[in-house]
PDB file of C-alpha atoms in Angstrom:
ATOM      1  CA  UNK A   1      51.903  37.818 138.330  1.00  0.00           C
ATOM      2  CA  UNK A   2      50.184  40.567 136.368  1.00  0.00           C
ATOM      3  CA  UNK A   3      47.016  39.639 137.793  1.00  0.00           C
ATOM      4  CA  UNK A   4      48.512  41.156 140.830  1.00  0.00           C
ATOM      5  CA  UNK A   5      49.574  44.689 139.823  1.00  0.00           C
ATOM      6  CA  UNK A   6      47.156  47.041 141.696  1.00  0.00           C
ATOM      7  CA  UNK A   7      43.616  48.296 140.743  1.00  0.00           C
ATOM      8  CA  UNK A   8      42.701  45.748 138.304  1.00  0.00           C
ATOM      9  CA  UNK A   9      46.102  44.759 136.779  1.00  0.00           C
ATOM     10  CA  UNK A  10      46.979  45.694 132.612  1.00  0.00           C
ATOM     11  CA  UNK A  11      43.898  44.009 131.466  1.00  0.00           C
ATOM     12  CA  UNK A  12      41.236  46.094 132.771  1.00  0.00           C
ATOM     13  CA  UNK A  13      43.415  49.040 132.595  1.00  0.00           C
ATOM     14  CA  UNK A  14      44.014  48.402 128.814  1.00  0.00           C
ATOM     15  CA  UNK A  15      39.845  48.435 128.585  1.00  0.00           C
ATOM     16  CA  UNK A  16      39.727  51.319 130.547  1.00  0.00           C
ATOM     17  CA  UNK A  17      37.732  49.596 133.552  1.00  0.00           C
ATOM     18  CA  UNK A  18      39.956  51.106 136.615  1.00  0.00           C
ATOM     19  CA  UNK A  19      39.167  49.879 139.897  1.00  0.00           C
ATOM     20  CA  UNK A  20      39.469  52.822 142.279  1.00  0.00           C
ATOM     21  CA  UNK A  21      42.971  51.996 144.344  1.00  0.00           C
ATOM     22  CA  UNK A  22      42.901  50.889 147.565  1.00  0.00           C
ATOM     23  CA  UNK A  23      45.018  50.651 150.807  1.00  0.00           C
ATOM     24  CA  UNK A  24      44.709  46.173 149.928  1.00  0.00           C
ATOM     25  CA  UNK A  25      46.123  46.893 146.875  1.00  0.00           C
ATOM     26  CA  UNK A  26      48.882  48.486 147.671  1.00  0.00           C
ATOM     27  CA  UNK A  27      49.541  45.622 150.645  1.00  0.00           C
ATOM     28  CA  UNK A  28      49.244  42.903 147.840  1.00  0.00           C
ATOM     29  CA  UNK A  29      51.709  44.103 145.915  1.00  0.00           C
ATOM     30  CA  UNK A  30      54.134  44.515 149.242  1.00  0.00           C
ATOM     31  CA  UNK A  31      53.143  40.823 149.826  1.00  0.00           C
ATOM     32  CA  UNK A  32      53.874  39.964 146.449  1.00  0.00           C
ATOM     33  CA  UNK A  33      57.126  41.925 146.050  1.00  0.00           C
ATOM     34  CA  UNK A  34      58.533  39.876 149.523  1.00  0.00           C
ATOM     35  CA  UNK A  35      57.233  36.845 148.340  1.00  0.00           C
ATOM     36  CA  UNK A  36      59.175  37.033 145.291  1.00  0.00           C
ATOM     37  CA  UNK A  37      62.172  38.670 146.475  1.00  0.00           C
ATOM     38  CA  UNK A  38      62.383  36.202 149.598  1.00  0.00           C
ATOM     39  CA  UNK A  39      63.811  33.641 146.592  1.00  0.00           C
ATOM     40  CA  UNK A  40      66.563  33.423 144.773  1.00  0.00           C
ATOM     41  CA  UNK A  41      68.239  37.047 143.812  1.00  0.00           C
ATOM     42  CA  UNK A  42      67.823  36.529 140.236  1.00  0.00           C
ATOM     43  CA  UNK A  43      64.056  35.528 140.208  1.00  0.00           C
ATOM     44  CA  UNK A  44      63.489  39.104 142.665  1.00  0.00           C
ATOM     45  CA  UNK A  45      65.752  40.842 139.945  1.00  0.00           C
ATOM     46  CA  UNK A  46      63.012  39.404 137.511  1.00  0.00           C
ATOM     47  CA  UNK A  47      60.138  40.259 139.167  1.00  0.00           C
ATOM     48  CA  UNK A  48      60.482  43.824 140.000  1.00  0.00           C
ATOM     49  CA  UNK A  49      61.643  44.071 136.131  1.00  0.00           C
ATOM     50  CA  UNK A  50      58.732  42.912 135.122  1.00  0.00           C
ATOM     51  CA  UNK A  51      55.876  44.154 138.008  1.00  0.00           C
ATOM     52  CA  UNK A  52      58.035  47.857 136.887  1.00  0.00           C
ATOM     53  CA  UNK A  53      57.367  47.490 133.350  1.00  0.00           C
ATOM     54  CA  UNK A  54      53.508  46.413 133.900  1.00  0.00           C
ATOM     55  CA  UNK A  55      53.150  48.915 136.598  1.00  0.00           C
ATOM     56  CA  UNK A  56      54.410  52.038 134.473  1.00  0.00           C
ATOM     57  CA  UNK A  57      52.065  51.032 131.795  1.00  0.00           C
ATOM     58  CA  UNK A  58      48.847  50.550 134.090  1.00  0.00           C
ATOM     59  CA  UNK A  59      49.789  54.072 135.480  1.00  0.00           C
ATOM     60  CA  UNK A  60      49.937  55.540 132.443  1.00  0.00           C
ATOM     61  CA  UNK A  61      46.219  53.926 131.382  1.00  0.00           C
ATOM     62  CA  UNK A  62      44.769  55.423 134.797  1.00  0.00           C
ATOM     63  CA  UNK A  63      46.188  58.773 134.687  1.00  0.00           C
ATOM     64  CA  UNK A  64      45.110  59.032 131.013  1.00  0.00           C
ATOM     65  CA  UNK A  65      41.984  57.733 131.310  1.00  0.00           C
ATOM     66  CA  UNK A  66      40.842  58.928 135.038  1.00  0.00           C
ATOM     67  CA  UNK A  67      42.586  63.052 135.047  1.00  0.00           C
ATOM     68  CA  UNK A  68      39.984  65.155 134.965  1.00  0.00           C
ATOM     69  CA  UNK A  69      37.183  62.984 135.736  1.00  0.00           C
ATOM     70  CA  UNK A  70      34.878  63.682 138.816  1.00  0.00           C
ATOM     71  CA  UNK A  71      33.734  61.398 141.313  1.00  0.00           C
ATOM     72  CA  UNK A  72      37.046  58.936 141.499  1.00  0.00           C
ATOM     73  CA  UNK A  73      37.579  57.697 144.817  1.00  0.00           C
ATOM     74  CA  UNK A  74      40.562  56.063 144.940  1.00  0.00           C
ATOM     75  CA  UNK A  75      43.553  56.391 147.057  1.00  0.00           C
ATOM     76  CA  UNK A  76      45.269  57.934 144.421  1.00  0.00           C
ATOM     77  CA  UNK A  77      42.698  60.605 143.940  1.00  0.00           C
ATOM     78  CA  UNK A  78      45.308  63.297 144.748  1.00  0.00           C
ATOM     79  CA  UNK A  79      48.035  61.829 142.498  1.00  0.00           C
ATOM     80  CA  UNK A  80      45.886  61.839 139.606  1.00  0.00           C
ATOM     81  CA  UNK A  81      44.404  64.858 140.039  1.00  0.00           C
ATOM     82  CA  UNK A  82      48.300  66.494 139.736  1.00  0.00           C
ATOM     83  CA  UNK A  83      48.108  65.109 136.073  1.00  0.00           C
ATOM     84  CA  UNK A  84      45.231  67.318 135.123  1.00  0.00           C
ATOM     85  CA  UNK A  85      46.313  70.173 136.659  1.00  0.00           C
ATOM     86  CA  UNK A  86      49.781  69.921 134.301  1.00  0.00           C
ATOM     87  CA  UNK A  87      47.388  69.033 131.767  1.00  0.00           C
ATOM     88  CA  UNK A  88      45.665  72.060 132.077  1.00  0.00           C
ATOM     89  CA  UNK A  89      48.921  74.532 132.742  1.00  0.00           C
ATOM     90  CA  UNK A  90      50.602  72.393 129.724  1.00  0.00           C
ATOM     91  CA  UNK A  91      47.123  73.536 127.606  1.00  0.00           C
ATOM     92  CA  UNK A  92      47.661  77.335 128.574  1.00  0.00           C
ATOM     93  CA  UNK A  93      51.336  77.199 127.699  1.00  0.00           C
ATOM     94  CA  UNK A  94      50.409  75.301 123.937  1.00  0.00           C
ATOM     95  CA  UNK A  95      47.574  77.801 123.158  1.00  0.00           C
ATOM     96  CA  UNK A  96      49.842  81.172 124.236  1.00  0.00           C
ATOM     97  CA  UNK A  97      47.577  82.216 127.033  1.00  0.00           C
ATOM     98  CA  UNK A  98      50.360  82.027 129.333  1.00  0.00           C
ATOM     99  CA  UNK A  99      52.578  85.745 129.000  1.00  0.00           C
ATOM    100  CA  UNK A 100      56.117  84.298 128.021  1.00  0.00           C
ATOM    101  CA  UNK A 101      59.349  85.850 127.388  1.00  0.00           C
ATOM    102  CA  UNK A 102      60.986  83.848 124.983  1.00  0.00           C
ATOM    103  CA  UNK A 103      59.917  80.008 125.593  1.00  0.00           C
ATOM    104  CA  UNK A 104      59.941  80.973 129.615  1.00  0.00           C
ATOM    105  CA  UNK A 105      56.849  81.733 131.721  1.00  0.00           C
ATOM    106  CA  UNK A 106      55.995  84.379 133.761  1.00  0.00           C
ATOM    107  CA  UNK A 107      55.026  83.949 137.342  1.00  0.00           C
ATOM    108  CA  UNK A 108      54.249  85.314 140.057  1.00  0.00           C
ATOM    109  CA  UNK A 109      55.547  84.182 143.666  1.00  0.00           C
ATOM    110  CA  UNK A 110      52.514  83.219 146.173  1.00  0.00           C
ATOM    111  CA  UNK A 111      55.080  81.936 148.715  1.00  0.00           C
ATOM    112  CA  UNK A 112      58.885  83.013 148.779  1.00  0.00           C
ATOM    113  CA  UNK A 113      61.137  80.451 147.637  1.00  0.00           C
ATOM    114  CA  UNK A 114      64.320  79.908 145.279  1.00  0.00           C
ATOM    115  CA  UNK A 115      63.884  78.079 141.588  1.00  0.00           C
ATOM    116  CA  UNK A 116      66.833  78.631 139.159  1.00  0.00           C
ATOM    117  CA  UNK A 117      68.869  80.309 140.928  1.00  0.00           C
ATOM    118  CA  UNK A 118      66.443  83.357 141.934  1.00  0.00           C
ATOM    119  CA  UNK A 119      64.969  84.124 145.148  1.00  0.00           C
ATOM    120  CA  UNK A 120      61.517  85.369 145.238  1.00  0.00           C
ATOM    121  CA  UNK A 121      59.212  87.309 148.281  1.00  0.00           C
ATOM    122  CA  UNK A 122      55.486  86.520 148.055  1.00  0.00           C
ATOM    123  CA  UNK A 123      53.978  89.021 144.876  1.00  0.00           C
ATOM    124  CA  UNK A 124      57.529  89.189 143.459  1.00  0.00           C
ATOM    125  CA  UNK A 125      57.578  88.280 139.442  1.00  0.00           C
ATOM    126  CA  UNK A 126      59.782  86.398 137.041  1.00  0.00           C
ATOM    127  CA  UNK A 127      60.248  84.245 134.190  1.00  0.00           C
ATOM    128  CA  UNK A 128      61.470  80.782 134.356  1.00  0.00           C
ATOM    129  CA  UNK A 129      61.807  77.910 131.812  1.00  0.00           C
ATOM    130  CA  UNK A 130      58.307  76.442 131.429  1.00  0.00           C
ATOM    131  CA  UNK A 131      59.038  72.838 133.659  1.00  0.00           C
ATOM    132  CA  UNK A 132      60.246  74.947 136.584  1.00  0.00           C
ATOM    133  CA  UNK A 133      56.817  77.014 136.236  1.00  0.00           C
ATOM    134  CA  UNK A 134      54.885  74.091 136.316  1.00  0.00           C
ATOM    135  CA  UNK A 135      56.339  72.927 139.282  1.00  0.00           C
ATOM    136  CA  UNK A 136      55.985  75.485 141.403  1.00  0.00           C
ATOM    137  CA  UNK A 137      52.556  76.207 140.063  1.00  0.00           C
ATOM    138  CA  UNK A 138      51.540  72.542 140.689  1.00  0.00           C
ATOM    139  CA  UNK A 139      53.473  73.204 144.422  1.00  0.00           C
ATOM    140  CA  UNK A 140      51.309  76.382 145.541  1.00  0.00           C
ATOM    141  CA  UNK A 141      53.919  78.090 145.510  1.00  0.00           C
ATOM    142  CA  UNK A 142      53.464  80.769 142.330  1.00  0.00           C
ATOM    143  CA  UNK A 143      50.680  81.482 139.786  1.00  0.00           C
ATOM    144  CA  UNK A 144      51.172  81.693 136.095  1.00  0.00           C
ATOM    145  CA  UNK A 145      50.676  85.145 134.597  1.00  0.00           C
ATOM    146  CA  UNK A 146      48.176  85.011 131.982  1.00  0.00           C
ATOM    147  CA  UNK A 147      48.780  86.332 128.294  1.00  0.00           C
ATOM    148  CA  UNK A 148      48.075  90.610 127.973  1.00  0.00           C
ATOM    149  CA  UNK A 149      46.259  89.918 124.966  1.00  0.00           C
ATOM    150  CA  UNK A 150      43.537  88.106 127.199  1.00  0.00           C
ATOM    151  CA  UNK A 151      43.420  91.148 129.726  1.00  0.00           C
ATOM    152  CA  UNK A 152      43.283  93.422 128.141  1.00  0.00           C
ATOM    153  CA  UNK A 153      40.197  91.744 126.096  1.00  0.00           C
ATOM    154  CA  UNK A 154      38.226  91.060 129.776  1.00  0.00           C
ATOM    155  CA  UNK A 155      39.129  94.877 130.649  1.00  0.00           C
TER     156      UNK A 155
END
């Protein structure tokens, strides 16, 4: 059953040697999940336990060891490239280059929209708790303000 967990399975993801995903994959583990699931209730119940379990742990290998790295050409491309950009606002916020009040960051709206109960026009600013932030940055829809320290060092 592991065996058919997609891109490789836990085995080459626990040695690092990631297949790049494909649109097969994904219909092999559709094929798999019906096959199982077509039986009894309790052996479905089991199986989607268990391909859940394996899965979360071969996604966790592949975003680890793939963010960040150039040339992947999977179908997942764009979900693993999410992971380094929160890897890299997540790095800003733990080294203080990010201008905070308190433990929230300051951004600045690229698109209007509503977070937290605040409404923002395009080039409006605010602060919101740090997960919110990283949301919307990771959306498009607002860009971090950087530290004053840092520009006022560049000025």
């Amino acid at each position: 059953m592991s065996s058919e967990v997609p891109a490789g399975g836990p085995f080459k993801a626990a040695l690092g040697m990631h297949e790049p995903l494909t649109i097969e994959h994904l219909k092999e583990a559709r094929r798999q999940l019906s096959y199982y699931c077509l039986a009894e209730k309790r052996f479905c119940a089991e199986y989607v336990k268990r391909v859940k379990e394996i899965s979360l742990n071969v996604a966790s290998a592949r975003l680890e060891d793939l963010a960040g790295g150039e040339g992947y050409a999977g179908i997942d491309k764009d979900l693993i490239s999410i992971l380094g950009e929160l890897a890299g606002f997540y790095a800003d916020y733990l080294s203080g280059l990010l201008a905070l009040h308190g433990e929230e960051v300051a951004v600045i709206a690229v698109a209007g929209f509503e977070a937290e109960g605040i409404r923002l026009r395009r080039g409006e600013a605010t602060v919101l708790p740090p997960g919110a932030a990283a949301r919307l940055t990771l959306a498009g829809m607002a860009k971090p303000v950087k530290s004053n320290a840092i520009n006022l060092r560049l000025i």
